[in-house]
PDB file of C-alpha atoms in Angstrom:
ATOM      1  CA  MET A   1     -11.517 -30.171 -16.954  1.00  0.00           C
ATOM      2  CA  THR A   2      -9.218 -32.028 -14.588  1.00  0.00           C
ATOM      3  CA  GLY A   3      -5.826 -31.829 -12.929  1.00  0.00           C
ATOM      4  CA  THR A   4      -3.864 -28.694 -13.746  1.00  0.00           C
ATOM      5  CA  GLY A   5      -6.851 -27.134 -15.492  1.00  0.00           C
ATOM      6  CA  ASP A   6      -8.957 -27.459 -12.340  1.00  0.00           C
ATOM      7  CA  ASP A   7      -6.209 -25.958 -10.216  1.00  0.00           C
ATOM      8  CA  ARG A   8      -5.824 -23.001 -12.556  1.00  0.00           C
ATOM      9  CA  LEU A   9      -9.525 -22.247 -12.600  1.00  0.00           C
ATOM     10  CA  ARG A  10      -9.784 -22.576  -8.848  1.00  0.00           C
ATOM     11  CA  SER A  11      -6.843 -20.251  -8.416  1.00  0.00           C
ATOM     12  CA  ALA A  12      -8.293 -17.826 -10.945  1.00  0.00           C
ATOM     13  CA  VAL A  13     -11.641 -17.583  -9.191  1.00  0.00           C
ATOM     14  CA  GLY A  14      -9.942 -17.064  -5.853  1.00  0.00           C
ATOM     15  CA  LYS A  15      -7.720 -14.337  -7.259  1.00  0.00           C
ATOM     16  CA  ALA A  16     -10.554 -12.568  -9.035  1.00  0.00           C
ATOM     17  CA  VAL A  17     -12.642 -12.452  -5.886  1.00  0.00           C
ATOM     18  CA  GLY A  18      -9.716 -11.828  -3.564  1.00  0.00           C
ATOM     19  CA  LEU A  19      -8.325  -8.938  -5.594  1.00  0.00           C
ATOM     20  CA  MET A  20     -11.265  -6.604  -5.098  1.00  0.00           C
ATOM     21  CA  LEU A  21     -11.848  -7.707  -1.532  1.00  0.00           C
ATOM     22  CA  THR A  22      -8.281  -6.870  -0.579  1.00  0.00           C
ATOM     23  CA  LEU A  23      -8.127  -3.599  -2.512  1.00  0.00           C
ATOM     24  CA  SER A  24     -11.384  -2.182  -1.263  1.00  0.00           C
ATOM     25  CA  ILE A  25     -11.909  -2.545   2.383  1.00  0.00           C
ATOM     26  CA  GLY A  26     -11.423  -5.989   3.892  1.00  0.00           C
ATOM     27  CA  LEU A  27     -13.836  -8.595   5.012  1.00  0.00           C
ATOM     28  CA  THR A  28     -14.299 -10.772   8.040  1.00  0.00           C
ATOM     29  CA  HIS A  29     -14.960 -14.479   7.892  1.00  0.00           C
ATOM     30  CA  ALA A  30     -18.294 -16.278   7.988  1.00  0.00           C
ATOM     31  CA  ALA A  31     -20.220 -18.815   5.954  1.00  0.00           C
ATOM     32  CA  THR A  32     -23.805 -18.457   4.820  1.00  0.00           C
ATOM     33  CA  GLY A  33     -25.247 -20.605   2.045  1.00  0.00           C
ATOM     34  CA  ALA A  34     -26.752 -18.662  -0.848  1.00  0.00           C
ATOM     35  CA  GLY A  35     -27.132 -18.496  -4.596  1.00  0.00           C
ATOM     36  CA  ILE A  36     -28.361 -21.153  -6.994  1.00  0.00           C
ATOM     37  CA  GLY A  37     -31.157 -23.097  -5.363  1.00  0.00           C
ATOM     38  CA  TRP A  38     -31.343 -20.861  -2.293  1.00  0.00           C
ATOM     39  CA  SER A  39     -33.933 -18.300  -1.216  1.00  0.00           C
ATOM     40  CA  ARG A  40     -33.485 -14.719  -2.299  1.00  0.00           C
ATOM     41  CA  THR A  41     -32.470 -11.853  -0.049  1.00  0.00           C
ATOM     42  CA  GLU A  42     -34.517  -8.671   0.107  1.00  0.00           C
ATOM     43  CA  PRO A  43     -32.088  -5.807  -0.765  1.00  0.00           C
ATOM     44  CA  SER A  44     -33.892  -3.195   1.343  1.00  0.00           C
ATOM     45  CA  GLN A  45     -33.214  -5.326   4.426  1.00  0.00           C
ATOM     46  CA  VAL A  46     -29.487  -5.244   3.718  1.00  0.00           C
ATOM     47  CA  VAL A  47     -28.697  -1.701   2.571  1.00  0.00           C
ATOM     48  CA  PRO A  48     -30.460   1.687   2.813  1.00  0.00           C
ATOM     49  CA  LEU A  49     -31.464   1.857  -0.849  1.00  0.00           C
ATOM     50  CA  GLU A  50     -32.926   5.339  -0.420  1.00  0.00           C
ATOM     51  CA  GLN A  51     -29.422   6.646   0.381  1.00  0.00           C
ATOM     52  CA  ILE A  52     -27.857   5.097  -2.730  1.00  0.00           C
ATOM     53  CA  PRO A  53     -27.884   7.137  -5.974  1.00  0.00           C
ATOM     54  CA  ALA A  54     -30.744   6.069  -8.247  1.00  0.00           C
ATOM     55  CA  GLU A  55     -28.449   4.926 -11.069  1.00  0.00           C
ATOM     56  CA  PHE A  56     -26.905   2.231  -8.838  1.00  0.00           C
ATOM     57  CA  ARG A  57     -29.967   0.933  -7.006  1.00  0.00           C
ATOM     58  CA  GLU A  58     -31.027  -1.688  -9.547  1.00  0.00           C
ATOM     59  CA  SER A  59     -27.513  -3.143  -9.900  1.00  0.00           C
ATOM     60  CA  ILE A  60     -27.077  -3.260  -6.137  1.00  0.00           C
ATOM     61  CA  SER A  61     -30.484  -4.882  -5.712  1.00  0.00           C
ATOM     62  CA  GLU A  62     -29.858  -7.468  -8.429  1.00  0.00           C
ATOM     63  CA  VAL A  63     -26.553  -8.662  -6.961  1.00  0.00           C
ATOM     64  CA  ILE A  64     -28.010  -8.918  -3.452  1.00  0.00           C
ATOM     65  CA  ARG A  65     -31.268 -10.528  -4.589  1.00  0.00           C
ATOM     66  CA  ASP A  66     -29.774 -13.015  -7.087  1.00  0.00           C
ATOM     67  CA  HIS A  67     -26.339 -13.603  -5.539  1.00  0.00           C
ATOM     68  CA  THR A  68     -24.294 -16.733  -6.149  1.00  0.00           C
ATOM     69  CA  PHE A  69     -22.242 -16.462  -2.955  1.00  0.00           C
ATOM     70  CA  HIS A  70     -22.811 -14.647   0.317  1.00  0.00           C
ATOM     71  CA  ARG A  71     -20.560 -14.042   3.312  1.00  0.00           C
ATOM     72  CA  ARG A  72     -21.409 -12.127   6.474  1.00  0.00           C
ATOM     73  CA  GLY A  73     -18.451 -11.420   8.696  1.00  0.00           C
ATOM     74  CA  ASP A  74     -18.291 -11.598  12.453  1.00  0.00           C
ATOM     75  CA  SER A  75     -17.752  -8.287  14.198  1.00  0.00           C
ATOM     76  CA  GLU A  76     -14.151  -7.295  14.845  1.00  0.00           C
ATOM     77  CA  ALA A  77     -13.148  -4.697  17.434  1.00  0.00           C
ATOM     78  CA  PHE A  78      -9.790  -2.927  17.594  1.00  0.00           C
ATOM     79  CA  PRO A  79      -8.337   0.312  18.979  1.00  0.00           C
ATOM     80  CA  CYS A  80      -8.241   3.153  16.468  1.00  0.00           C
ATOM     81  CA  ASP A  81      -9.224   6.785  16.148  1.00  0.00           C
ATOM     82  CA  PRO A  82     -12.328   7.108  13.916  1.00  0.00           C
ATOM     83  CA  SER A  83     -10.725   9.726  11.657  1.00  0.00           C
ATOM     84  CA  LEU A  84      -7.718   7.520  10.947  1.00  0.00           C
ATOM     85  CA  TYR A  85      -9.901   4.469  10.389  1.00  0.00           C
ATOM     86  CA  LEU A  86     -12.145   6.275   7.913  1.00  0.00           C
ATOM     87  CA  SER A  87      -9.166   7.722   6.050  1.00  0.00           C
ATOM     88  CA  LEU A  88      -7.908   4.192   5.352  1.00  0.00           C
ATOM     89  CA  VAL A  89     -11.354   2.888   4.434  1.00  0.00           C
ATOM     90  CA  ASN A  90     -12.067   5.815   2.115  1.00  0.00           C
ATOM     91  CA  GLU A  91      -8.697   5.848   0.359  1.00  0.00           C
ATOM     92  CA  PRO A  92      -7.757   2.367  -0.915  1.00  0.00           C
ATOM     93  CA  ALA A  93      -4.780   3.791  -2.829  1.00  0.00           C
ATOM     94  CA  ILE A  94      -3.002   4.718   0.414  1.00  0.00           C
ATOM     95  CA  THR A  95      -4.023   1.515   2.175  1.00  0.00           C
ATOM     96  CA  LEU A  96      -2.735  -0.576  -0.721  1.00  0.00           C
ATOM     97  CA  ALA A  97       0.470   1.464  -0.903  1.00  0.00           C
ATOM     98  CA  LEU A  98       1.189   0.713   2.755  1.00  0.00           C
ATOM     99  CA  TRP A  99       0.650  -2.994   2.134  1.00  0.00           C
ATOM    100  CA  LYS A 100       2.828  -3.069  -0.993  1.00  0.00           C
ATOM    101  CA  ASP A 101       5.640  -1.290   0.831  1.00  0.00           C
ATOM    102  CA  LEU A 102       5.795  -4.183   3.282  1.00  0.00           C
ATOM    103  CA  ALA A 103       5.632  -7.093   0.841  1.00  0.00           C
ATOM    104  CA  ASP A 104       6.392  -7.568  -2.836  1.00  0.00           C
ATOM    105  CA  ASN A 105       3.053  -7.613  -4.627  1.00  0.00           C
ATOM    106  CA  PRO A 106       2.097  -6.961  -8.275  1.00  0.00           C
ATOM    107  CA  VAL A 107      -1.376  -5.566  -7.511  1.00  0.00           C
ATOM    108  CA  ARG A 108      -1.926  -2.149  -9.082  1.00  0.00           C
ATOM    109  CA  ILE A 109      -4.652   0.409  -8.523  1.00  0.00           C
ATOM    110  CA  LYS A 110      -5.793   3.468 -10.454  1.00  0.00           C
ATOM    111  CA  ARG A 111      -8.255   6.176  -9.515  1.00  0.00           C
ATOM    112  CA  THR A 112     -10.819   6.710 -12.285  1.00  0.00           C
ATOM    113  CA  GLY A 113     -13.067   9.214 -10.541  1.00  0.00           C
ATOM    114  CA  PRO A 114     -13.855  10.762  -7.142  1.00  0.00           C
ATOM    115  CA  ASP A 115     -15.449   7.514  -5.944  1.00  0.00           C
ATOM    116  CA  SER A 116     -14.211   4.922  -8.452  1.00  0.00           C
ATOM    117  CA  TYR A 117     -11.107   2.785  -8.977  1.00  0.00           C
ATOM    118  CA  THR A 118      -9.715   0.014 -11.125  1.00  0.00           C
ATOM    119  CA  GLY A 119      -7.115  -2.581 -10.182  1.00  0.00           C
ATOM    120  CA  GLU A 120      -5.348  -5.678 -11.463  1.00  0.00           C
ATOM    121  CA  ASP A 121      -3.185  -8.370  -9.915  1.00  0.00           C
ATOM    122  CA  GLY A 122      -0.792  -9.047 -12.810  1.00  0.00           C
ATOM    123  CA  SER A 123      -2.114 -12.589 -13.269  1.00  0.00           C
ATOM    124  CA  GLY A 124      -5.220 -12.016 -15.349  1.00  0.00           C
ATOM    125  CA  SER A 125      -7.576 -10.734 -12.663  1.00  0.00           C
ATOM    126  CA  SER A 126      -8.964  -7.205 -12.785  1.00  0.00           C
ATOM    127  CA  ALA A 127     -11.580  -5.223 -10.926  1.00  0.00           C
ATOM    128  CA  ALA A 128     -13.433  -1.942 -11.250  1.00  0.00           C
ATOM    129  CA  TRP A 129     -15.381  -0.630  -8.300  1.00  0.00           C
ATOM    130  CA  GLN A 130     -17.414   2.321  -7.119  1.00  0.00           C
ATOM    131  CA  TYR A 131     -18.235   3.601  -3.656  1.00  0.00           C
ATOM    132  CA  VAL A 132     -21.981   4.101  -4.031  1.00  0.00           C
ATOM    133  CA  LEU A 133     -22.436   5.099  -0.399  1.00  0.00           C
ATOM    134  CA  ARG A 134     -19.912   6.434   2.100  1.00  0.00           C
ATOM    135  CA  SER A 135     -20.780   7.454   5.628  1.00  0.00           C
ATOM    136  CA  PRO A 136     -19.165   6.923   9.035  1.00  0.00           C
ATOM    137  CA  LYS A 137     -21.538   4.053   9.817  1.00  0.00           C
ATOM    138  CA  ILE A 138     -21.907   2.312   6.456  1.00  0.00           C
ATOM    139  CA  HIS A 139     -19.997   1.973   3.202  1.00  0.00           C
ATOM    140  CA  VAL A 140     -21.419   0.234   0.129  1.00  0.00           C
ATOM    141  CA  VAL A 141     -19.189  -0.737  -2.791  1.00  0.00           C
ATOM    142  CA  LEU A 142     -20.265  -2.114  -6.175  1.00  0.00           C
ATOM    143  CA  ALA A 143     -17.552  -3.937  -8.130  1.00  0.00           C
ATOM    144  CA  ASN A 144     -17.098  -5.751 -11.407  1.00  0.00           C
ATOM    145  CA  LEU A 145     -14.553  -8.568 -11.408  1.00  0.00           C
ATOM    146  CA  ALA A 146     -13.008 -10.277 -14.407  1.00  0.00           C
ATOM    147  CA  TYR A 147     -10.470 -13.013 -14.982  1.00  0.00           C
ATOM    148  CA  VAL A 148      -9.051 -13.952 -18.363  1.00  0.00           C
ATOM    149  CA  GLY A 149      -6.636 -16.865 -18.611  1.00  0.00           C
ATOM    150  CA  GLY A 150      -6.086 -20.348 -19.882  1.00  0.00           C
ATOM    151  CA  THR A 151      -4.860 -21.177 -23.358  1.00  0.00           C
ATOM    152  CA  ARG A 152      -5.049 -17.971 -25.429  1.00  0.00           C
ATOM    153  CA  GLY A 153      -7.496 -16.464 -22.987  1.00  0.00           C
ATOM    154  CA  SER A 154      -9.975 -19.316 -23.344  1.00  0.00           C
ATOM    155  CA  THR A 155     -11.146 -19.025 -19.734  1.00  0.00           C
ATOM    156  CA  ARG A 156     -13.142 -15.971 -18.688  1.00  0.00           C
ATOM    157  CA  ILE A 157     -14.952 -15.441 -15.424  1.00  0.00           C
ATOM    158  CA  ASP A 158     -17.080 -12.349 -14.782  1.00  0.00           C
ATOM    159  CA  ALA A 159     -18.738 -11.467 -11.511  1.00  0.00           C
ATOM    160  CA  ARG A 160     -20.222  -8.554  -9.642  1.00  0.00           C
ATOM    161  CA  VAL A 161     -19.746  -7.913  -5.939  1.00  0.00           C
ATOM    162  CA  VAL A 162     -21.556  -5.768  -3.411  1.00  0.00           C
ATOM    163  CA  LEU A 163     -19.588  -5.080  -0.239  1.00  0.00           C
ATOM    164  CA  ILE A 164     -21.222  -3.560   2.821  1.00  0.00           C
ATOM    165  CA  LEU A 165     -19.042  -2.295   5.656  1.00  0.00           C
ATOM    166  CA  ARG A 166     -20.834  -1.384   8.874  1.00  0.00           C
ATOM    167  CA  ALA A 167     -18.921   0.382  11.628  1.00  0.00           C
ATOM    168  CA  GLY A 168     -19.579   1.471  15.185  1.00  0.00           C
ATOM    169  CA  TYR A 169     -17.471   3.629  17.485  1.00  0.00           C
ATOM    170  CA  TYR A 170     -16.994   3.585  21.239  1.00  0.00           C
ATOM    171  CA  ARG A 171     -14.461   4.312  23.987  1.00  0.00           C
ATOM    172  CA  GLU A 172     -13.088   1.951  26.563  1.00  0.00           C
ATOM    173  CA  VAL A 173     -12.932   2.794  30.267  1.00  0.00           C
ATOM    174  CA  ASN A 174      -9.470   4.270  29.711  1.00  0.00           C
ATOM    175  CA  LYS A 175     -10.974   6.593  27.047  1.00  0.00           C
ATOM    176  CA  GLU A 176      -9.134   4.841  24.188  1.00  0.00           C
ATOM    177  CA  PRO A 177     -11.255   4.933  21.010  1.00  0.00           C
ATOM    178  CA  TYR A 178     -12.287   1.636  19.470  1.00  0.00           C
ATOM    179  CA  ILE A 179     -13.794   0.600  16.164  1.00  0.00           C
ATOM    180  CA  GLN A 180     -16.179  -2.316  15.802  1.00  0.00           C
ATOM    181  CA  HIS A 181     -16.950  -3.281  12.229  1.00  0.00           C
ATOM    182  CA  ASP A 182     -18.374  -6.112  10.211  1.00  0.00           C
ATOM    183  CA  VAL A 183     -18.596  -6.654   6.485  1.00  0.00           C
ATOM    184  CA  GLU A 184     -21.067  -8.438   4.259  1.00  0.00           C
ATOM    185  CA  ALA A 185     -20.271  -9.596   0.723  1.00  0.00           C
ATOM    186  CA  PHE A 186     -22.632 -10.643  -2.061  1.00  0.00           C
ATOM    187  CA  VAL A 187     -21.075 -12.161  -5.199  1.00  0.00           C
ATOM    188  CA  LYS A 188     -23.041 -12.756  -8.398  1.00  0.00           C
ATOM    189  CA  VAL A 189     -21.240 -14.756 -11.085  1.00  0.00           C
ATOM    190  CA  ASP A 190     -22.375 -13.552 -14.518  1.00  0.00           C
ATOM    191  CA  SER A 191     -20.303 -15.890 -16.704  1.00  0.00           C
ATOM    192  CA  LYS A 192     -22.245 -18.022 -19.169  1.00  0.00           C
ATOM    193  CA  GLY A 193     -22.237 -21.671 -18.303  1.00  0.00           C
ATOM    194  CA  TRP A 194     -21.682 -21.036 -14.601  1.00  0.00           C
ATOM    195  CA  LYS A 195     -24.725 -23.070 -13.575  1.00  0.00           C
ATOM    196  CA  THR A 196     -23.251 -26.073 -15.338  1.00  0.00           C
ATOM    197  CA  LEU A 197     -19.993 -25.699 -13.442  1.00  0.00           C
ATOM    198  CA  ALA A 198     -21.560 -24.713 -10.125  1.00  0.00           C
ATOM    199  CA  ARG A 199     -21.993 -28.229  -8.753  1.00  0.00           C
ATOM    200  CA  THR A 200     -18.301 -28.980  -9.303  1.00  0.00           C
ATOM    201  CA  PHE A 201     -16.742 -25.662  -8.408  1.00  0.00           C
ATOM    202  CA  ARG A 202     -19.069 -24.180  -5.796  1.00  0.00           C
ATOM    203  CA  PRO A 203     -17.344 -25.942  -2.854  1.00  0.00           C
ATOM    204  CA  VAL A 204     -13.950 -24.924  -4.237  1.00  0.00           C
ATOM    205  CA  VAL A 205     -14.914 -21.275  -4.677  1.00  0.00           C
ATOM    206  CA  GLU A 206     -16.533 -21.151  -1.246  1.00  0.00           C
ATOM    207  CA  ARG A 207     -13.370 -22.466   0.392  1.00  0.00           C
ATOM    208  CA  LEU A 208     -11.267 -19.966  -1.545  1.00  0.00           C
ATOM    209  CA  LEU A 209     -13.632 -17.158  -0.631  1.00  0.00           C
ATOM    210  CA  ASP A 210     -13.506 -18.142   3.020  1.00  0.00           C
ATOM    211  CA  ASP A 211      -9.708 -18.043   2.924  1.00  0.00           C
ATOM    212  CA  GLN A 212      -9.703 -14.676   1.172  1.00  0.00           C
ATOM    213  CA  VAL A 213     -12.198 -12.979   3.465  1.00  0.00           C
ATOM    214  CA  LYS A 214     -10.588 -14.361   6.606  1.00  0.00           C
ATOM    215  CA  GLU A 215      -7.238 -12.887   5.590  1.00  0.00           C
ATOM    216  CA  ALA A 216      -8.724  -9.621   4.369  1.00  0.00           C
ATOM    217  CA  GLY A 217     -10.832  -9.255   7.507  1.00  0.00           C
ATOM    218  CA  GLN A 218      -7.744  -8.415   9.509  1.00  0.00           C
ATOM    219  CA  PHE A 219      -6.344  -6.072   6.889  1.00  0.00           C
ATOM    220  CA  ILE A 220      -7.696  -2.665   7.902  1.00  0.00           C
ATOM    221  CA  SER A 221      -7.193  -3.240  11.630  1.00  0.00           C
ATOM    222  CA  LEU A 222      -3.615  -4.340  10.955  1.00  0.00           C
ATOM    223  CA  MET A 223      -2.912  -1.271   8.819  1.00  0.00           C
ATOM    224  CA  THR A 224      -4.284   1.066  11.496  1.00  0.00           C
ATOM    225  CA  ARG A 225      -2.018  -0.486  14.129  1.00  0.00           C
ATOM    226  CA  LEU A 226       1.019  -0.205  11.889  1.00  0.00           C
ATOM    227  CA  VAL A 227       0.229   3.419  11.033  1.00  0.00           C
ATOM    228  CA  VAL A 228      -0.002   4.321  14.715  1.00  0.00           C
ATOM    229  CA  SER A 229       3.176   2.399  15.572  1.00  0.00           C
ATOM    230  CA  TYR A 230       5.199   3.685  12.593  1.00  0.00           C
ATOM    231  CA  PRO A 231       3.851   7.163  11.769  1.00  0.00           C
ATOM    232  CA  ASN A 232       6.947   8.375   9.881  1.00  0.00           C
ATOM    233  CA  TRP A 233       6.834   5.372   7.592  1.00  0.00           C
ATOM    234  CA  ALA A 234       3.093   5.716   6.985  1.00  0.00           C
ATOM    235  CA  THR A 235       3.421   9.405   6.117  1.00  0.00           C
ATOM    236  CA  GLU A 236       6.320   8.810   3.725  1.00  0.00           C
ATOM    237  CA  VAL A 237       4.461   6.057   1.881  1.00  0.00           C
ATOM    238  CA  ALA A 238       1.298   8.150   1.573  1.00  0.00           C
ATOM    239  CA  ASN A 239       3.231  11.201   0.354  1.00  0.00           C
ATOM    240  CA  ARG A 240       4.614   9.334  -2.643  1.00  0.00           C
ATOM    241  CA  GLU A 241       1.399   7.564  -3.659  1.00  0.00           C
ATOM    242  CA  PRO A 242       0.369   9.167  -6.992  1.00  0.00           C
ATOM    243  CA  GLU A 243      -3.176   7.763  -7.046  1.00  0.00           C
ATOM    244  CA  ALA A 244      -4.094   9.604  -3.836  1.00  0.00           C
ATOM    245  CA  THR A 245      -5.082  13.241  -4.310  1.00  0.00           C
ATOM    246  CA  PRO A 246      -3.001  16.013  -2.678  1.00  0.00           C
ATOM    247  CA  GLU A 247      -5.956  16.765  -0.407  1.00  0.00           C
ATOM    248  CA  THR A 248      -6.215  13.135   0.664  1.00  0.00           C
ATOM    249  CA  ARG A 249      -2.498  12.903   1.366  1.00  0.00           C
ATOM    250  CA  ALA A 250      -2.581  16.106   3.427  1.00  0.00           C
ATOM    251  CA  GLN A 251      -5.584  14.895   5.399  1.00  0.00           C
ATOM    252  CA  PHE A 252      -3.919  11.547   6.054  1.00  0.00           C
ATOM    253  CA  ARG A 253      -0.755  13.300   7.328  1.00  0.00           C
ATOM    254  CA  THR A 254      -2.891  15.331   9.725  1.00  0.00           C
ATOM    255  CA  PHE A 255      -4.665  12.258  11.115  1.00  0.00           C
ATOM    256  CA  VAL A 256      -1.390  10.377  11.533  1.00  0.00           C
ATOM    257  CA  ALA A 257       0.165  13.314  13.396  1.00  0.00           C
ATOM    258  CA  GLN A 258      -2.884  13.647  15.638  1.00  0.00           C
ATOM    259  CA  ASN A 259      -2.670   9.974  16.609  1.00  0.00           C
ATOM    260  CA  ARG A 260       1.100   9.792  17.061  1.00  0.00           C
ATOM    261  CA  ARG A 261       2.035   8.118  20.320  1.00  0.00           C
ATOM    262  CA  PRO A 262       5.027   8.985  22.503  1.00  0.00           C
ATOM    263  CA  ASP A 263       6.491   5.505  22.039  1.00  0.00           C
ATOM    264  CA  ALA A 264       6.022   5.434  18.251  1.00  0.00           C
ATOM    265  CA  SER A 265       8.916   4.129  16.193  1.00  0.00           C
ATOM    266  CA  GLU A 266      10.924   6.460  13.969  1.00  0.00           C
ATOM    267  CA  GLY A 267      11.564   3.605  11.512  1.00  0.00           C
ATOM    268  CA  ARG A 268       9.423   1.272   9.462  1.00  0.00           C
ATOM    269  CA  PRO A 269       7.948  -2.198  10.006  1.00  0.00           C
ATOM    270  CA  VAL A 270       9.953  -5.159   8.792  1.00  0.00           C
ATOM    271  CA  VAL A 271       7.633  -7.854   7.530  1.00  0.00           C
ATOM    272  CA  MET A 272       8.342 -11.367   6.380  1.00  0.00           C
ATOM    273  CA  ALA A 273       7.494 -12.401   2.814  1.00  0.00           C
ATOM    274  CA  ASP A 274       3.715 -12.638   3.257  1.00  0.00           C
ATOM    275  CA  ALA A 275       1.874  -9.423   4.147  1.00  0.00           C
ATOM    276  CA  SER A 276      -0.881 -11.494   5.748  1.00  0.00           C
ATOM    277  CA  GLN A 277       1.656 -12.447   8.439  1.00  0.00           C
ATOM    278  CA  ALA A 278       2.454  -8.826   9.189  1.00  0.00           C
ATOM    279  CA  GLN A 279       0.731  -8.737  12.540  1.00  0.00           C
ATOM    280  CA  GLY A 280       2.896 -11.512  13.904  1.00  0.00           C
ATOM    281  CA  ASP A 281       6.110 -10.684  12.091  1.00  0.00           C
ATOM    282  CA  ALA A 282       6.246  -6.876  12.096  1.00  0.00           C
ATOM    283  CA  ARG A 283       9.016  -5.560  14.299  1.00  0.00           C
ATOM    284  CA  ARG A 284      10.920  -2.334  14.770  1.00  0.00           C
ATOM    285  CA  ARG A 285      14.236  -1.720  13.130  1.00  0.00           C
TER     286      ARG A 285
END
């Protein structure tokens, strides 16, 4: 496979991985070699298995132990009230809705249960994921990724991902609350024939994954800043998001109101074409 075919597969893998990363929580950037030909990771040293429901423990352990790719993000600290931060982490439908309101994007999300979601990017990539553990200090997500493309769907890539978000909370000298979080991602490619392709495509996928996680690592912190700066906009977007439950929308409105600042804008952010540039390009109307 050469030329355009290579480019399509590279793009497909990046989209498949990037879709779930962006929809779920957001990752920070790092590079750690892992996978084929590398030593295994002991799952109990990564996540508190005893806190994860029994039906998910083996799947979580398998992905961590036999992963193909691994990324551990550097810690990121940013000002935010813990309640507002957790509301965005726990409700990807609202977080995605805020993003889509700022930039044209075909990604769609659907709630399938109290802790589960599905999503697709409109280009052949889809994801289904489950929060298997949610607490203020740690979130664990198990996801299944799929990409179908090529001539008559001849290319299919399947993978599983375990995301671990660890968060800490503190106050600065001026009493402003801060969040410090880091995220770890384990990706296990399940597609047949992957080992044959690994030597060729591993460097490509790793570069794509680095790009995706670096961009997504700033996602939650950016959304929290925009919500605080533009509370009316954030509330309006959340109120019309059908995949968020009425209880979740009401809770989000309460947290936004509690964190409203005297200098908050009555309008909405204006963002250039790429949502990843929002931090630098957002401005008040």
